[in-house]
Amino acid sequence: MTVTVRAPAKINLHLGVGAPRDDGFHPLVTVYQAVGLCDDLTVARSPGWTLGVSVPEWMDVDSVPVTGDNIVDRAAHLLAQHHGIAPQAAVSIAKSIPVAGGMAGGSADAAAALVALDRLWELGTPDDDLLQLAAELGSDVPFALVGGTALGTGRGEQVEPVPDPATWWWVVVPSAQGLSTPAVYRRFDELAPDAPAQPVGADAVLLALSTGDPGILARALHNDLEPAALDLRPDLADLLELGELSGALRGLVSGSGPTCLFLTEDADAAREVAARLSEEHDVVLVTNGPVAGAHVVTYA
Ligand code: C5P
């Protein structure tokens, strides 16, 4: 038997970050949107545990951490431990989500592993338990299970779906060199030593979503980590400007970066902006959101 689960990348339409808590994590008020860049994770019965990965030609296979303490291994062990069984499976990941790009690719793989292995091992884990295991694995993992568009609070792990009836078109420009999320948060602390305990709220984005108007959403997009990411990667400022000069309504760093996002008027505009950015950047992708969270696509 094999099970394939597809899990989406996330973007943050709003990312309000507060001063670090006692546990070192930062309180967030964020609006996640799942977009159509997805990783597919396939699991098959096996007497042991193996993990392999395949990547599109633009991605460096060595950049994907599949050995050592990787998040898919941790997901499998956590689920197996929860049920008191041995984690046995052959797992392969077909990646499309940029690695270390601020789009939660590792979190998507962890969410996909929970859903796929739950089926393979015929565990029937209740959704609430899966969400709890997901939160133990990482702040963004619960959202990868839920998908759609959701308000995230706590350290990002508490997610509540929000209405988002429109389809939004994005141009995505990954970077050859990733950024470390903890390093970006550390730079945030240096640049914003007086950050408030309570992060800035997401009302403007939530209201913009209900209008379905990309011009209004463009003005509402907000990312408190963007100054820190730009400080570590000043070249990204040129990319954001180029995208806006090329017809995007707004350029934004994705989460902790370095992937840059461009909101466009519609699908045609996205393809035009992508064509212009492709003249200077090797990898330029077009996608839309919201899309579903981790879900089974084949079961045989
Ligand atoms: O939860 P996750 O493992 O994805 O977090 C990775 C790192 O990002 C944390 O170790 C921490 O340095 C930083 N982080 C943070 N505050 C958050 C989420 C992540 O400081 N809310």
mmCIF file of C-alpha atoms and ligand atoms in Angstrom:
data_model
loop_
_atom_site.group_PDB
_atom_site.id
_atom_site.type_symbol
_atom_site.label_atom_id
_atom_site.label_comp_id
_atom_site.label_asym_id
_atom_site.label_seq_id
_atom_site.Cartn_x
_atom_site.Cartn_y
_atom_site.Cartn_z
ATOM 1 C CA MET A 1 0.000 0.000 0.000
ATOM 2 C CA THR A 2 1.180 3.548 -0.737
ATOM 3 C CA VAL A 3 -0.304 6.881 0.289
ATOM 4 C CA THR A 4 0.593 10.237 -1.253
ATOM 5 C CA VAL A 5 -0.227 13.421 0.638
ATOM 6 C CA ARG A 6 0.112 16.901 -0.817
ATOM 7 C CA ALA A 7 0.921 19.797 1.528
ATOM 8 C CA PRO A 8 1.049 23.495 0.605
ATOM 9 C CA ALA A 9 3.553 26.286 1.170
ATOM 10 C CA LYS A 10 2.367 29.161 3.331
ATOM 11 C CA ILE A 11 2.732 32.870 2.986
ATOM 12 C CA ASN A 12 2.047 35.434 5.708
ATOM 13 C CA LEU A 13 -0.301 38.192 4.573
ATOM 14 C CA HIS A 14 0.190 39.764 7.977
ATOM 15 C CA LEU A 15 3.062 38.966 10.332
ATOM 16 C CA GLY A 16 2.970 40.970 13.560
ATOM 17 C CA VAL A 17 5.846 40.022 15.879
ATOM 18 C CA GLY A 18 6.121 40.935 19.553
ATOM 19 C CA ALA A 19 9.023 40.959 22.044
ATOM 20 C CA PRO A 20 10.412 37.480 22.805
ATOM 21 C CA ARG A 21 8.638 35.471 25.506
ATOM 22 C CA ASP A 22 10.395 33.751 28.398
ATOM 23 C CA ASP A 23 10.700 30.564 26.294
ATOM 24 C CA GLY A 24 12.554 32.491 23.561
ATOM 25 C CA PHE A 25 9.724 32.282 21.013
ATOM 26 C CA HIS A 26 8.121 35.472 19.732
ATOM 27 C CA PRO A 27 4.388 36.077 20.137
ATOM 28 C CA LEU A 28 2.767 36.396 16.713
ATOM 29 C CA VAL A 29 -0.431 37.693 15.218
ATOM 30 C CA THR A 30 -0.293 36.379 11.678
ATOM 31 C CA VAL A 31 -2.609 35.697 8.762
ATOM 32 C CA TYR A 32 -1.444 32.610 6.919
ATOM 33 C CA GLN A 33 -2.523 31.756 3.394
ATOM 34 C CA ALA A 34 -1.800 28.344 1.830
ATOM 35 C CA VAL A 35 -0.684 28.705 -1.797
ATOM 36 C CA GLY A 36 -0.423 26.261 -4.666
ATOM 37 C CA LEU A 37 3.285 25.484 -4.367
ATOM 38 C CA CYS A 38 3.154 22.042 -2.811
ATOM 39 C CA ASP A 39 5.360 19.167 -1.713
ATOM 40 C CA ASP A 40 4.075 15.620 -2.302
ATOM 41 C CA LEU A 41 5.087 13.029 0.277
ATOM 42 C CA THR A 42 4.607 9.325 -0.485
ATOM 43 C CA VAL A 43 4.791 6.566 2.101
ATOM 44 C CA ALA A 44 4.901 2.796 1.544
ATOM 45 C CA ARG A 45 5.078 -0.184 3.847
ATOM 46 C CA SER A 46 8.631 -1.203 4.679
ATOM 47 C CA PRO A 47 10.356 -3.332 7.337
ATOM 48 C CA GLY A 48 12.583 -0.337 8.274
ATOM 49 C CA TRP A 49 12.714 3.433 7.891
ATOM 50 C CA THR A 50 14.010 5.178 4.777
ATOM 51 C CA LEU A 51 13.647 8.759 3.565
ATOM 52 C CA GLY A 52 14.434 10.008 0.062
ATOM 53 C CA VAL A 53 13.860 13.254 -1.782
ATOM 54 C CA SER A 54 13.526 14.454 -5.360
ATOM 55 C CA VAL A 55 13.649 18.110 -6.390
ATOM 56 C CA PRO A 56 12.804 20.207 -9.447
ATOM 57 C CA GLU A 57 15.786 21.120 -11.612
ATOM 58 C CA TRP A 58 16.029 24.626 -10.118
ATOM 59 C CA MET A 59 16.486 23.316 -6.582
ATOM 60 C CA ASP A 60 19.734 22.032 -5.066
ATOM 61 C CA VAL A 61 19.046 18.524 -3.708
ATOM 62 C CA ASP A 62 21.806 18.914 -1.103
ATOM 63 C CA SER A 63 19.950 21.856 0.434
ATOM 64 C CA VAL A 64 17.118 19.547 1.602
ATOM 65 C CA PRO A 65 17.876 18.255 5.104
ATOM 66 C CA VAL A 66 16.823 14.581 4.897
ATOM 67 C CA THR A 67 19.584 13.166 7.053
ATOM 68 C CA GLY A 68 20.203 13.698 10.766
ATOM 69 C CA ASP A 69 17.551 15.378 12.895
ATOM 70 C CA ASN A 70 15.083 16.319 10.161
ATOM 71 C CA ILE A 71 11.473 17.247 10.711
ATOM 72 C CA VAL A 72 9.948 14.292 8.791
ATOM 73 C CA ASP A 73 11.858 11.802 10.956
ATOM 74 C CA ARG A 74 10.672 13.696 14.009
ATOM 75 C CA ALA A 75 7.057 13.656 12.775
ATOM 76 C CA ALA A 76 7.177 9.881 12.219
ATOM 77 C CA HIS A 77 8.712 9.200 15.624
ATOM 78 C CA LEU A 78 6.248 11.472 17.404
ATOM 79 C CA LEU A 79 3.207 9.851 15.752
ATOM 80 C CA ALA A 80 4.556 6.331 16.339
ATOM 81 C CA GLN A 81 5.359 7.142 19.961
ATOM 82 C CA HIS A 82 1.879 8.601 20.469
ATOM 83 C CA HIS A 83 0.448 5.188 19.518
ATOM 84 C CA GLY A 84 3.210 3.007 21.003
ATOM 85 C CA ILE A 85 4.288 1.490 17.670
ATOM 86 C CA ALA A 86 7.560 1.306 15.689
ATOM 87 C CA PRO A 87 8.016 3.917 12.901
ATOM 88 C CA GLN A 88 8.412 1.735 9.818
ATOM 89 C CA ALA A 89 7.926 3.130 6.302
ATOM 90 C CA ALA A 90 9.679 4.030 3.067
ATOM 91 C CA VAL A 91 9.126 7.762 2.584
ATOM 92 C CA SER A 92 9.855 9.870 -0.468
ATOM 93 C CA ILE A 93 9.313 13.604 -0.829
ATOM 94 C CA ALA A 94 8.865 15.350 -4.172
ATOM 95 C CA LYS A 95 9.721 18.943 -3.323
ATOM 96 C CA SER A 96 8.452 22.103 -4.974
ATOM 97 C CA ILE A 97 8.498 24.465 -1.985
ATOM 98 C CA PRO A 98 11.742 26.493 -1.711
ATOM 99 C CA VAL A 99 14.027 25.252 1.083
ATOM 100 C CA ALA A 100 14.833 27.696 3.944
ATOM 101 C CA GLY A 101 12.777 30.242 2.025
ATOM 102 C CA GLY A 102 10.226 31.501 4.550
ATOM 103 C CA MET A 103 7.440 29.400 3.012
ATOM 104 C CA ALA A 104 7.363 26.617 5.632
ATOM 105 C CA GLY A 105 8.438 23.819 3.290
ATOM 106 C CA GLY A 106 9.761 21.692 6.147
ATOM 107 C CA SER A 107 6.550 22.276 8.065
ATOM 108 C CA ALA A 108 4.509 21.183 5.022
ATOM 109 C CA ASP A 109 6.539 17.957 4.852
ATOM 110 C CA ALA A 110 5.974 17.306 8.556
ATOM 111 C CA ALA A 111 2.218 17.853 8.200
ATOM 112 C CA ALA A 112 2.144 15.599 5.128
ATOM 113 C CA ALA A 113 4.059 12.910 7.046
ATOM 114 C CA LEU A 114 1.544 12.985 9.923
ATOM 115 C CA VAL A 115 -1.422 12.580 7.547
ATOM 116 C CA ALA A 116 0.245 9.967 5.310
ATOM 117 C CA LEU A 117 1.625 7.797 8.102
ATOM 118 C CA ASP A 118 -1.651 7.982 10.013
ATOM 119 C CA ARG A 119 -3.281 6.372 6.934
ATOM 120 C CA LEU A 120 -0.471 3.903 6.232
ATOM 121 C CA TRP A 121 -0.402 2.672 9.810
ATOM 122 C CA GLU A 122 -4.246 2.745 9.993
ATOM 123 C CA LEU A 123 -4.210 4.745 13.224
ATOM 124 C CA GLY A 124 -7.272 6.973 12.818
ATOM 125 C CA THR A 125 -5.682 9.689 14.975
ATOM 126 C CA PRO A 126 -8.307 12.320 15.945
ATOM 127 C CA ASP A 127 -7.774 15.740 14.310
ATOM 128 C CA ASP A 128 -7.192 17.433 17.668
ATOM 129 C CA ASP A 129 -4.366 14.987 18.455
ATOM 130 C CA LEU A 130 -2.798 15.537 15.013
ATOM 131 C CA LEU A 131 -2.924 19.317 15.580
ATOM 132 C CA GLN A 132 -1.271 18.903 18.963
ATOM 133 C CA LEU A 133 1.515 16.713 17.531
ATOM 134 C CA ALA A 134 1.919 19.243 14.717
ATOM 135 C CA ALA A 135 2.396 22.079 17.233
ATOM 136 C CA GLU A 136 5.139 20.071 18.972
ATOM 137 C CA LEU A 137 6.964 19.759 15.643
ATOM 138 C CA GLY A 138 7.029 23.474 14.782
ATOM 139 C CA SER A 139 5.109 26.732 14.957
ATOM 140 C CA ASP A 140 3.923 26.548 11.314
ATOM 141 C CA VAL A 141 3.030 22.841 11.176
ATOM 142 C CA PRO A 142 -0.588 23.118 12.457
ATOM 143 C CA PHE A 143 -1.357 25.622 9.694
ATOM 144 C CA ALA A 144 0.005 23.218 7.059
ATOM 145 C CA LEU A 145 -2.633 20.731 8.255
ATOM 146 C CA VAL A 146 -5.468 23.263 8.239
ATOM 147 C CA GLY A 147 -4.613 25.170 5.025
ATOM 148 C CA GLY A 148 -6.871 27.780 3.440
ATOM 149 C CA THR A 149 -6.446 31.122 5.177
ATOM 150 C CA ALA A 150 -6.138 31.289 8.946
ATOM 151 C CA LEU A 151 -5.343 33.629 11.804
ATOM 152 C CA GLY A 152 -2.327 32.384 13.736
ATOM 153 C CA THR A 153 -1.613 33.397 17.348
ATOM 154 C CA GLY A 154 0.553 32.183 20.211
ATOM 155 C CA ARG A 155 3.908 31.407 18.570
ATOM 156 C CA GLY A 156 1.939 30.800 15.346
ATOM 157 C CA GLU A 157 0.732 27.323 16.312
ATOM 158 C CA GLN A 158 -2.808 28.319 17.322
ATOM 159 C CA VAL A 159 -4.776 28.551 14.083
ATOM 160 C CA GLU A 160 -8.322 29.585 13.375
ATOM 161 C CA PRO A 161 -9.696 29.586 9.799
ATOM 162 C CA VAL A 162 -10.851 32.995 8.499
ATOM 163 C CA PRO A 163 -13.105 33.768 5.505
ATOM 164 C CA ASP A 164 -11.168 34.341 2.270
ATOM 165 C CA PRO A 165 -13.594 33.884 -0.639
ATOM 166 C CA ALA A 166 -11.411 35.328 -3.438
ATOM 167 C CA THR A 167 -8.448 33.837 -5.348
ATOM 168 C CA TRP A 168 -5.242 35.877 -5.109
ATOM 169 C CA TRP A 169 -2.434 35.638 -7.668
ATOM 170 C CA TRP A 170 1.182 35.702 -6.550
ATOM 171 C CA VAL A 171 4.563 35.741 -8.234
ATOM 172 C CA VAL A 172 7.153 33.963 -6.107
ATOM 173 C CA VAL A 173 10.909 34.494 -6.463
ATOM 174 C CA PRO A 174 12.981 32.047 -4.397
ATOM 175 C CA SER A 175 16.590 32.735 -3.579
ATOM 176 C CA ALA A 176 19.504 30.399 -4.315
ATOM 177 C CA GLN A 177 20.759 30.960 -0.761
ATOM 178 C CA GLY A 178 18.331 30.337 2.151
ATOM 179 C CA LEU A 179 18.003 32.339 5.384
ATOM 180 C CA SER A 180 17.931 30.786 8.854
ATOM 181 C CA THR A 181 14.653 31.580 10.647
ATOM 182 C CA PRO A 182 16.296 31.856 14.114
ATOM 183 C CA ALA A 183 18.911 34.244 12.630
ATOM 184 C CA VAL A 184 16.171 36.490 11.233
ATOM 185 C CA TYR A 185 14.358 36.548 14.584
ATOM 186 C CA ARG A 186 17.655 37.399 16.326
ATOM 187 C CA ARG A 187 18.173 40.306 13.934
ATOM 188 C CA PHE A 188 14.576 41.405 14.585
ATOM 189 C CA ASP A 189 15.422 41.557 18.318
ATOM 190 C CA GLU A 190 18.485 43.711 17.574
ATOM 191 C CA LEU A 191 16.605 46.071 15.256
ATOM 192 C CA ALA A 192 13.466 46.294 17.419
ATOM 193 C CA PRO A 193 14.654 46.158 21.046
ATOM 194 C CA ASP A 194 11.469 47.986 22.138
ATOM 195 C CA ALA A 195 9.020 45.664 20.348
ATOM 196 C CA PRO A 196 5.690 45.575 22.237
ATOM 197 C CA ALA A 197 4.673 42.404 24.064
ATOM 198 C CA GLN A 198 1.454 42.342 22.022
ATOM 199 C CA PRO A 199 2.087 42.152 18.249
ATOM 200 C CA VAL A 200 0.307 44.516 15.869
ATOM 201 C CA GLY A 201 -3.152 43.185 14.948
ATOM 202 C CA ALA A 202 -4.311 41.910 11.581
ATOM 203 C CA ASP A 203 -7.594 43.829 11.163
ATOM 204 C CA ALA A 204 -6.558 45.600 7.928
ATOM 205 C CA VAL A 205 -5.684 42.314 6.174
ATOM 206 C CA LEU A 206 -8.803 40.527 7.432
ATOM 207 C CA LEU A 207 -10.963 43.378 6.129
ATOM 208 C CA ALA A 208 -9.095 43.452 2.808
ATOM 209 C CA LEU A 209 -9.690 39.714 2.310
ATOM 210 C CA SER A 210 -13.431 40.233 2.605
ATOM 211 C CA THR A 211 -13.384 42.855 -0.199
ATOM 212 C CA GLY A 212 -11.723 40.515 -2.729
ATOM 213 C CA ASP A 213 -9.915 43.609 -4.076
ATOM 214 C CA PRO A 214 -6.163 42.987 -4.690
ATOM 215 C CA GLY A 215 -5.417 46.726 -4.548
ATOM 216 C CA ILE A 216 -6.818 46.913 -1.021
ATOM 217 C CA LEU A 217 -5.011 43.737 0.078
ATOM 218 C CA ALA A 218 -1.758 45.065 -1.425
ATOM 219 C CA ARG A 219 -1.906 48.108 0.839
ATOM 220 C CA ALA A 220 -2.717 46.007 3.911
ATOM 221 C CA LEU A 221 0.104 43.423 3.588
ATOM 222 C CA HIS A 222 2.435 43.646 6.595
ATOM 223 C CA ASN A 223 5.577 41.794 7.689
ATOM 224 C CA ASP A 224 7.469 42.819 10.839
ATOM 225 C CA LEU A 225 10.327 40.449 9.896
ATOM 226 C CA GLU A 226 10.929 42.199 6.574
ATOM 227 C CA PRO A 227 13.390 44.838 7.924
ATOM 228 C CA ALA A 228 15.447 42.057 9.565
ATOM 229 C CA ALA A 229 15.463 39.935 6.388
ATOM 230 C CA LEU A 230 16.437 42.968 4.271
ATOM 231 C CA ASP A 231 19.179 43.853 6.726
ATOM 232 C CA LEU A 232 20.662 40.362 6.325
ATOM 233 C CA ARG A 233 20.020 40.302 2.566
ATOM 234 C CA PRO A 234 20.113 43.895 1.198
ATOM 235 C CA ASP A 235 19.880 42.584 -2.398
ATOM 236 C CA LEU A 236 16.238 41.681 -1.758
ATOM 237 C CA ALA A 237 15.265 45.374 -1.638
ATOM 238 C CA ASP A 238 16.255 45.698 -5.318
ATOM 239 C CA LEU A 239 14.154 42.648 -6.180
ATOM 240 C CA LEU A 240 11.103 44.040 -4.367
ATOM 241 C CA GLU A 241 11.477 47.333 -6.227
ATOM 242 C CA LEU A 242 11.919 45.598 -9.575
ATOM 243 C CA GLY A 243 8.741 43.572 -9.052
ATOM 244 C CA GLU A 244 6.728 46.683 -8.250
ATOM 245 C CA LEU A 245 8.201 48.511 -11.258
ATOM 246 C CA SER A 246 7.259 45.468 -13.341
ATOM 247 C CA GLY A 247 3.567 45.831 -12.517
ATOM 248 C CA ALA A 248 3.092 44.029 -9.199
ATOM 249 C CA LEU A 249 0.701 45.752 -6.801
ATOM 250 C CA ARG A 250 3.084 45.090 -3.908
ATOM 251 C CA GLY A 251 6.297 43.187 -3.194
ATOM 252 C CA LEU A 252 6.813 41.559 0.198
ATOM 253 C CA VAL A 253 9.362 39.301 1.852
ATOM 254 C CA SER A 254 7.748 35.922 2.628
ATOM 255 C CA GLY A 255 7.832 35.229 6.385
ATOM 256 C CA SER A 256 11.472 35.232 7.503
ATOM 257 C CA GLY A 257 12.607 35.269 3.847
ATOM 258 C CA PRO A 258 14.488 35.285 1.594
ATOM 259 C CA THR A 259 11.723 34.289 -0.872
ATOM 260 C CA CYS A 260 9.994 37.410 -2.243
ATOM 261 C CA LEU A 261 6.293 37.551 -3.081
ATOM 262 C CA PHE A 262 4.465 39.841 -5.449
ATOM 263 C CA LEU A 263 0.708 40.330 -5.299
ATOM 264 C CA THR A 264 -0.800 40.984 -8.725
ATOM 265 C CA GLU A 265 -4.183 42.060 -10.086
ATOM 266 C CA ASP A 266 -5.057 38.665 -11.632
ATOM 267 C CA ALA A 267 -3.596 35.595 -13.371
ATOM 268 C CA ASP A 268 -2.664 37.482 -16.550
ATOM 269 C CA ALA A 269 -0.889 40.206 -14.585
ATOM 270 C CA ALA A 270 0.994 37.544 -12.605
ATOM 271 C CA ARG A 271 2.269 35.949 -15.811
ATOM 272 C CA GLU A 272 3.360 39.365 -17.153
ATOM 273 C CA VAL A 273 5.204 40.293 -13.953
ATOM 274 C CA ALA A 274 6.811 36.837 -13.900
ATOM 275 C CA ALA A 275 7.967 37.209 -17.498
ATOM 276 C CA ARG A 276 9.648 40.523 -16.694
ATOM 277 C CA LEU A 277 11.294 39.232 -13.516
ATOM 278 C CA SER A 278 12.507 36.140 -15.414
ATOM 279 C CA GLU A 279 14.749 38.401 -17.488
ATOM 280 C CA GLU A 280 16.875 38.946 -14.362
ATOM 281 C CA HIS A 281 16.088 36.010 -12.086
ATOM 282 C CA ASP A 282 16.531 32.306 -12.851
ATOM 283 C CA VAL A 283 13.563 30.997 -10.889
ATOM 284 C CA VAL A 284 10.245 32.846 -10.998
ATOM 285 C CA LEU A 285 7.040 30.981 -10.120
ATOM 286 C CA VAL A 286 3.361 31.879 -10.410
ATOM 287 C CA THR A 287 0.871 30.537 -7.912
ATOM 288 C CA ASN A 288 -2.415 31.345 -6.233
ATOM 289 C CA GLY A 289 -4.160 30.931 -2.930
ATOM 290 C CA PRO A 290 -5.885 29.957 -0.821
ATOM 291 C CA VAL A 291 -5.587 26.188 -1.371
ATOM 292 C CA ALA A 292 -6.298 23.166 0.850
ATOM 293 C CA GLY A 293 -4.071 22.000 3.702
ATOM 294 C CA ALA A 294 -2.327 18.594 3.747
ATOM 295 C CA HIS A 295 -4.595 16.062 2.021
ATOM 296 C CA VAL A 296 -4.439 12.602 0.476
ATOM 297 C CA VAL A 297 -4.091 12.720 -3.323
ATOM 298 C CA THR A 298 -3.478 9.025 -4.040
ATOM 299 C CA TYR A 299 -4.127 5.945 -2.000
ATOM 300 C CA ALA A 300 -3.356 2.586 -3.594
HETATM 301 O O1 C5P B 1 8.702 26.652 15.685
HETATM 302 P P1 C5P B 1 9.857 26.505 14.744
HETATM 303 O O2 C5P B 1 10.699 25.282 15.052
HETATM 304 O O3 C5P B 1 9.483 26.572 13.326
HETATM 305 O O4 C5P B 1 10.791 27.757 15.005
HETATM 306 C C1 C5P B 1 12.095 27.847 14.478
HETATM 307 C C2 C5P B 1 12.823 28.971 15.185
HETATM 308 O O5 C5P B 1 12.260 30.237 14.792
HETATM 309 C C3 C5P B 1 12.711 28.957 16.698
HETATM 310 O O6 C5P B 1 13.732 28.171 17.259
HETATM 311 C C4 C5P B 1 12.879 30.414 17.043
HETATM 312 O O7 C5P B 1 14.237 30.792 16.988
HETATM 313 C C5 C5P B 1 12.194 31.119 15.890
HETATM 314 N N1 C5P B 1 10.793 31.448 16.179
HETATM 315 C C6 C5P B 1 10.496 32.463 17.081
HETATM 316 N N2 C5P B 1 9.189 32.782 17.345
HETATM 317 C C7 C5P B 1 8.179 32.144 16.704
HETATM 318 C C8 C5P B 1 8.460 31.128 15.759
HETATM 319 C C9 C5P B 1 9.781 30.809 15.517
HETATM 320 O O8 C5P B 1 11.401 33.058 17.676
HETATM 321 N N3 C5P B 1 6.913 32.497 16.962
#
